[in-house]
Short mmCIF file of C-alpha atoms in Angstrom, two decimals:
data_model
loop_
_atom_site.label_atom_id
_atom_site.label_comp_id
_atom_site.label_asym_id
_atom_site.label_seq_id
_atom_site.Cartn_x
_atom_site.Cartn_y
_atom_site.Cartn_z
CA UNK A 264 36.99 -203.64 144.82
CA UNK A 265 39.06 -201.21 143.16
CA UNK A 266 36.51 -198.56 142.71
CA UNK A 267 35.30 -199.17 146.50
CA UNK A 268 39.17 -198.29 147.65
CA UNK A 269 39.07 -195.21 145.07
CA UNK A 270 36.03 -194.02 146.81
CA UNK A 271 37.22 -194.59 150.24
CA UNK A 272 40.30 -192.56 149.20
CA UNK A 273 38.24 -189.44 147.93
CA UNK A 274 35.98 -189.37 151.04
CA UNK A 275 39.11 -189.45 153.75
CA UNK A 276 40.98 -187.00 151.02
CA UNK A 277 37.41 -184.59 151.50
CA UNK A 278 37.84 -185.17 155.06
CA UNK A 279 41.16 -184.26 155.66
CA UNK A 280 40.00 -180.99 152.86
CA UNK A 281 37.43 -180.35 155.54
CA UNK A 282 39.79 -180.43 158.56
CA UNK A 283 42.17 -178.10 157.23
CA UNK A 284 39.65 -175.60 155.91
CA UNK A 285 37.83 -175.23 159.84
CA UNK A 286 41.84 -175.19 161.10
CA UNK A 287 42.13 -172.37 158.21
CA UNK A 288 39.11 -170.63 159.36
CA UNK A 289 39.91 -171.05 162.78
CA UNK A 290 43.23 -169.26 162.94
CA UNK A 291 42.45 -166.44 160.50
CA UNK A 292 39.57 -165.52 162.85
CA UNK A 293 41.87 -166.03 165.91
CA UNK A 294 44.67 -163.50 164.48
CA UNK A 295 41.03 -161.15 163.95
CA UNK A 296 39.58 -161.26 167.34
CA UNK A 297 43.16 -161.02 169.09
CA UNK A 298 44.23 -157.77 166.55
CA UNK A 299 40.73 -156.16 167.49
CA UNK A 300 41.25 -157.21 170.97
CA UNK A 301 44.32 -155.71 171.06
CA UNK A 302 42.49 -152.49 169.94
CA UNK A 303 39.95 -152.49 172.06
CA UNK A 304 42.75 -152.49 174.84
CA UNK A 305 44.65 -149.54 173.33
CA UNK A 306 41.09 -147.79 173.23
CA UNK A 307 40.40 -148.56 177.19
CA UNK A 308 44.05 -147.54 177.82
CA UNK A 309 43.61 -143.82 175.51
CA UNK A 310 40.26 -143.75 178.00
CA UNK A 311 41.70 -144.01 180.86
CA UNK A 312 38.98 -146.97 182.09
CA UNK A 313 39.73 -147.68 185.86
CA UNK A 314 40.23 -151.49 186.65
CA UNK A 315 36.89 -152.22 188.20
CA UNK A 316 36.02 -152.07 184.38
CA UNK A 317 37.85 -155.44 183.45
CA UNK A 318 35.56 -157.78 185.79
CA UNK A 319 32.40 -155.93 184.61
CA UNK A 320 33.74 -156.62 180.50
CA UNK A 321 34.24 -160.37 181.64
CA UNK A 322 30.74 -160.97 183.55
CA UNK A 323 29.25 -159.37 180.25
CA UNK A 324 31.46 -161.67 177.70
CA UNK A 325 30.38 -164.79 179.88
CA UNK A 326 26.74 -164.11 179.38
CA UNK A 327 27.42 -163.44 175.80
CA UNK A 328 29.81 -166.60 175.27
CA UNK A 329 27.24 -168.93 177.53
CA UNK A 330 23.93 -167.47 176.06
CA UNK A 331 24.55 -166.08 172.63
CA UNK A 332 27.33 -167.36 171.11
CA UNK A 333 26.26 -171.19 170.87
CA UNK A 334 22.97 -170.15 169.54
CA UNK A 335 24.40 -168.27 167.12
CA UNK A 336 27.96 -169.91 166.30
CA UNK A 337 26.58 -172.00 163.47
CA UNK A 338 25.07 -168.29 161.52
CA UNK A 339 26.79 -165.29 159.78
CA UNK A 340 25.69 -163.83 163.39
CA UNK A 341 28.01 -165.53 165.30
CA UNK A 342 30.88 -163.31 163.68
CA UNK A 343 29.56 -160.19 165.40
CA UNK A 344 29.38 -162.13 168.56
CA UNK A 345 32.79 -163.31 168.57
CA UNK A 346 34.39 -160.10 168.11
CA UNK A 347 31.85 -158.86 170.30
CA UNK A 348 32.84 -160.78 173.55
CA UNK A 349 37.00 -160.78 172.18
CA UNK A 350 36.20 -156.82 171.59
CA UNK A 351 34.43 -156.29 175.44
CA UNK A 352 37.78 -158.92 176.57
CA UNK A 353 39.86 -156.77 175.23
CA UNK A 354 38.46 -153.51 176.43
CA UNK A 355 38.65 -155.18 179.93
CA UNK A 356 42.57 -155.75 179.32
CA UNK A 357 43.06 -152.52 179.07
CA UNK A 358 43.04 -151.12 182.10
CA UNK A 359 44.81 -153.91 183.66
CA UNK A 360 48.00 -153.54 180.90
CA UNK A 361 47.82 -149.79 182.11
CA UNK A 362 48.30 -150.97 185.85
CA UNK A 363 51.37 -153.09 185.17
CA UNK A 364 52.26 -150.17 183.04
CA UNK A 365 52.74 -147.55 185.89
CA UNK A 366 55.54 -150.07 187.16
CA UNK A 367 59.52 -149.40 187.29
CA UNK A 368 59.96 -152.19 184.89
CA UNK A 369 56.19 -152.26 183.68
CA UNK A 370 56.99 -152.44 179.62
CA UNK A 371 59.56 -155.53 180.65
CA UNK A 372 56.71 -157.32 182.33
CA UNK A 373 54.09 -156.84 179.86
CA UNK A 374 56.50 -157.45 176.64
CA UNK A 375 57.49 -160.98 178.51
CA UNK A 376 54.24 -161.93 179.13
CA UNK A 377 52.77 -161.26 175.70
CA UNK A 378 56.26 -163.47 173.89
CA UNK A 379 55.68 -165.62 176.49
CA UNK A 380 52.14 -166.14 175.67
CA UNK A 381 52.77 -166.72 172.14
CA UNK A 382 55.74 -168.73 172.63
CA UNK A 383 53.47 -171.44 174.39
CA UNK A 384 50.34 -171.17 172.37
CA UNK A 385 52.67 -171.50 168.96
CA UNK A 386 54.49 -174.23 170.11
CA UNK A 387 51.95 -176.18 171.83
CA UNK A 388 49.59 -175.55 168.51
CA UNK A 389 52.43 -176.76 166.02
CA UNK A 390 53.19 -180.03 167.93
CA UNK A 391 49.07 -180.87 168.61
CA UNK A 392 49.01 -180.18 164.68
CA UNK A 393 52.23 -182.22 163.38
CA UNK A 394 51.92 -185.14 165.95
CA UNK A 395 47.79 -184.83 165.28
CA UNK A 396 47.61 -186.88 168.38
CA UNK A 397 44.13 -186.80 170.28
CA UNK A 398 44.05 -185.07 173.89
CA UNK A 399 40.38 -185.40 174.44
CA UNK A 400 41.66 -188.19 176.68
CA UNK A 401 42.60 -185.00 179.26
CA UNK A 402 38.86 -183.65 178.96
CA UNK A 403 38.41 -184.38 182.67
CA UNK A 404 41.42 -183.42 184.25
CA UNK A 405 41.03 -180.10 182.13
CA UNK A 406 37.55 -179.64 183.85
CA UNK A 407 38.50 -180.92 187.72
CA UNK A 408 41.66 -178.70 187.48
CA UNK A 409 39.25 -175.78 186.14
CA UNK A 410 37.09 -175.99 188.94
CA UNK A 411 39.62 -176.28 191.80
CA UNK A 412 41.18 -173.35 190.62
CA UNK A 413 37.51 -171.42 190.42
CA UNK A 414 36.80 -172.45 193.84
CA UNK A 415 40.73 -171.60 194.98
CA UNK A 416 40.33 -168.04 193.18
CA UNK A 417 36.71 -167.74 195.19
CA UNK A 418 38.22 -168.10 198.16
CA UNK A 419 41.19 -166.37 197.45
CA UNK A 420 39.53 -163.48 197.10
CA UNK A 421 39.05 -163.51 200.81
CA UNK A 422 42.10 -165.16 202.08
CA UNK A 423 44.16 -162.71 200.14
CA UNK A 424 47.24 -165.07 199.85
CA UNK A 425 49.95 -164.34 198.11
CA UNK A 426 51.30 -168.13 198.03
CA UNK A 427 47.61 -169.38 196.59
CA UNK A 428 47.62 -166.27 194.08
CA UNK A 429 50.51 -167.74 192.16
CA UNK A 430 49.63 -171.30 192.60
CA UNK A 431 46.12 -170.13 190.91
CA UNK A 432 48.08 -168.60 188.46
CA UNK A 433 50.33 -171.76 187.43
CA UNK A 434 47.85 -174.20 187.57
CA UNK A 435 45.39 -171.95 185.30
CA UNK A 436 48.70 -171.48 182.78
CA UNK A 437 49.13 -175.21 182.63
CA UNK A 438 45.23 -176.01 182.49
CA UNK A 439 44.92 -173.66 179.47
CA UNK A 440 47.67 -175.17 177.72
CA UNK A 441 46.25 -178.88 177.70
CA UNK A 442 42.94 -177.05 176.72
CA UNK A 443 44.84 -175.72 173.65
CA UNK A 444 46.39 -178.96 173.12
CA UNK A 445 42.62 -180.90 173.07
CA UNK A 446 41.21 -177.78 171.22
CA UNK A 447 43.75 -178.05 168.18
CA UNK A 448 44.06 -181.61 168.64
CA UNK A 449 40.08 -182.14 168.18
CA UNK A 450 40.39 -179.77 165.31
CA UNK A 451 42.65 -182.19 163.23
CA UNK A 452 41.04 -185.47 164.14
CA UNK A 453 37.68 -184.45 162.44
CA UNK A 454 35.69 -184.00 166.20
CA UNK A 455 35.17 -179.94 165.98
CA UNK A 456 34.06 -178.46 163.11
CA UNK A 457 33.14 -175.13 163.98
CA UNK A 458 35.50 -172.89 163.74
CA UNK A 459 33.76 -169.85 165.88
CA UNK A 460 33.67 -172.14 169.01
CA UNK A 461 37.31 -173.13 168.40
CA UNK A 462 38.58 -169.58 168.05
CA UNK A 463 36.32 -169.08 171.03
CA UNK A 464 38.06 -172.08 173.29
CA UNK A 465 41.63 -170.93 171.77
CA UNK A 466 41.14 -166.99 172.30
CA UNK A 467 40.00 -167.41 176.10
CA UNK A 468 43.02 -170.27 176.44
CA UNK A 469 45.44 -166.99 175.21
CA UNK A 470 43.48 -164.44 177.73
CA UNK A 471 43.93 -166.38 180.39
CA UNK A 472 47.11 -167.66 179.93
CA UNK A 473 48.65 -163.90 178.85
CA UNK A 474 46.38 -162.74 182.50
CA UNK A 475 48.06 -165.17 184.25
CA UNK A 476 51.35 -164.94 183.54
CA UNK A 477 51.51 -161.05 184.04
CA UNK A 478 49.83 -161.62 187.47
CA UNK A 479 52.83 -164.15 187.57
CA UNK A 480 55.59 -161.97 186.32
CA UNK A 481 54.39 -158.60 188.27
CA UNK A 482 54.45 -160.88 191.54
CA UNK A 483 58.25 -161.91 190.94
CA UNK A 484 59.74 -159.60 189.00
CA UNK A 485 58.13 -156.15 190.07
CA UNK A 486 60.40 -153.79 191.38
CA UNK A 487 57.75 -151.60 193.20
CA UNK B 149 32.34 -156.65 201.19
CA UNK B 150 33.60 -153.58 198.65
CA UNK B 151 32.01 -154.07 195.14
CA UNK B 152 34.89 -155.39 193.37
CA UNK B 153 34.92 -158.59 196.01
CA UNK B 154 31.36 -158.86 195.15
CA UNK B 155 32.16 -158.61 191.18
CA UNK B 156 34.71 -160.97 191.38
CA UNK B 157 32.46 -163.42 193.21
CA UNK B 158 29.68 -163.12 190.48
CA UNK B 159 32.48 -163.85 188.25
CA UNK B 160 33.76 -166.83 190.13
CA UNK B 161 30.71 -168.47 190.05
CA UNK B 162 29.78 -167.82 186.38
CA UNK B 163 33.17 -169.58 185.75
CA UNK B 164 32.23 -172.87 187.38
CA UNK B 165 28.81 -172.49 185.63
CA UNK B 166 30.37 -172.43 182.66
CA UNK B 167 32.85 -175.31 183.14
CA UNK B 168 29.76 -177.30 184.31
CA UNK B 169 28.51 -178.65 180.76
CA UNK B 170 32.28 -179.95 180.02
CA UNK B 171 32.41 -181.78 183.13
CA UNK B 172 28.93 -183.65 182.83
CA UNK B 173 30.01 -184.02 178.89
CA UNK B 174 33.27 -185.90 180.48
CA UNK B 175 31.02 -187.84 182.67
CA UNK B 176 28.63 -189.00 180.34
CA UNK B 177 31.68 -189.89 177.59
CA UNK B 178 34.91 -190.77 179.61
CA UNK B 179 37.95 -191.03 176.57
CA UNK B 180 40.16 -193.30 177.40
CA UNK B 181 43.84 -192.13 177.00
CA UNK B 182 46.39 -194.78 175.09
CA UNK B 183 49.28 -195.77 176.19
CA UNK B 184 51.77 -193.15 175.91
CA UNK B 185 49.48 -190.05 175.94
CA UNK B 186 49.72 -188.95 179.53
CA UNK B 187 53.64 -189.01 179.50
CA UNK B 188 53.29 -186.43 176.55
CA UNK B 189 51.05 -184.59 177.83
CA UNK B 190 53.19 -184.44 181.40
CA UNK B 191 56.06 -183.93 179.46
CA UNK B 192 54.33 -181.41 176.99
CA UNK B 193 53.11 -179.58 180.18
CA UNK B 194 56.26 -179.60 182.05
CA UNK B 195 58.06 -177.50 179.67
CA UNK B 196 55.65 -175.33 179.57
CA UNK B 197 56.37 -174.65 183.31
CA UNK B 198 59.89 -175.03 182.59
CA UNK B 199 59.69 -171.98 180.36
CA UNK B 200 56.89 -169.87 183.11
CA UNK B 201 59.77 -169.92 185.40
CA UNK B 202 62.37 -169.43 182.77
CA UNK B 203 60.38 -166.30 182.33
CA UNK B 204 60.42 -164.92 185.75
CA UNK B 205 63.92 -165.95 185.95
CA UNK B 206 64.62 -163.51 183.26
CA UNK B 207 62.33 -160.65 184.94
CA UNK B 208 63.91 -160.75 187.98
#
């Protein structure tokens, strides 16, 4: 009886060894892919890359991150993928953080959005991690939300309305932080252990919520 | 329709293709929440709103 308990005991300690070492792996190759990211940017900025550039960089890290990436997430290869797609991201955000740039108060906006971004990701990461409740439970409303906003954003891009661009923009910020709350929250309770398709989930989470709220903050508070 | 429209549509739609697998996955395996987990989550998500417009607040 005892020895059954002991055992019992070992295998949920190994467990919990197992969770922390994929939440480990996770975040060192987050901080990785968002420093090389961040590169990549200052290298499309140095460049000079117009803007048509960032929709081309995210077409080509959607084929990589649909295609590739799951074929290759659970290999040494997958590493070269990741940064590959956060690298071509990144590239793409450069050019757009050059456009806010040219603004009166452009340094303002982009400084705000980037605390701003980490200020929700950190805080929404340290409670799914201390509470280590499960927000799988919000899987669905996650993916309906998603796809009204794709469809709103589709037909935005006709309509050209100002009202539905920052309703697109909100609901995408708010989406992407219950998706970082399920993402870290699965990552604790044992349901994803691999750590390139969590820094995967968590990196485009940050991208589009850091997107979003510039588009949001350059709508309200530009002064041009 | 100008190229970038046209860009932006292939992108669109690559998007919901992409979503697709999470919503059958959600389909085929519905979680159930307990009780208590959507008012954190609403009130997890409402500050986060409360601090988007604390943000442009500040900007302005």
């Amino acid at each position: 009886m005892e020895q059954r308990s002991t055992h019992r005991a070992s295998v949920a300690s190994l467990s919990t060894l197992e969770t922390n070492k994929v939440l480990k792996n996770t975040y060192m190759l987050l901080a990785a892919t968002l420093g090389f990211s961040a590169l990549m940017a200052g290298l499309a900025m140095a460049l000079k890359v117009p803007t048509g550039a960032y929709l081309i960089c995210v077409i080509a890290s959607m084929v990589l991150g649909m295609f590739v990436l799951p074929r290759t997430a659970n290999s040494g290869a997958g590493l070269g993928v990741i940064f590959l797609v956060t690298g071509l991201l990144g590239f793409g955000l450069g050019p757009i953080v050059s456009m806010y740039l040219t603004f009166s108060n452009g340094a303002q906006l982009v400084s705000t959005a980037l605390g701003g971004t980490a200020v929700i990701f950190l805080g929404l990461a340290g409670y799914a991690m201390t509470s280590k409740r499960d927000f799988s439970f919000m899987g669905g409303f996650v993916a309906i939300g998603m796809m009204v906003m794709i469809v709103g954003m589709i037909a935005n891009i006709f309509l050209q309305m100002p009202l539905m661009a920052v309703v697109i923009s909100g609901g995408i910020i708010l989406l992407m932080s219950a998706l970082i709350l399920m993402q870290i929250g699965s990552i604790v309770n044992g349901g994803e252990t691999n750590y390139i398709m969590a820094t995967y989930s968590l990196y485009l989470s940050i991208f589009n919520i850091f997107i979003s709220l510039l588009q949001l903050l350059g709508m309200f508070g530009s002064d041009d | 329709m100008e190229w970038m429209q046209i860009l932006a549509l292939i992108a669109g739609g690559m998007m919901l293709f992409a979503i697709w697998p999470m919503y059958k996955n959600w389909r085929a395996n519905p979680v159930e929440a307990q009780p208590g987990d959507w008012s954190t989550a609403v009130f997890l998500l409402g500050l986060v709103l409360l601090f988007v417009l604390l943000l442009i607040w500040s900007v302005q």
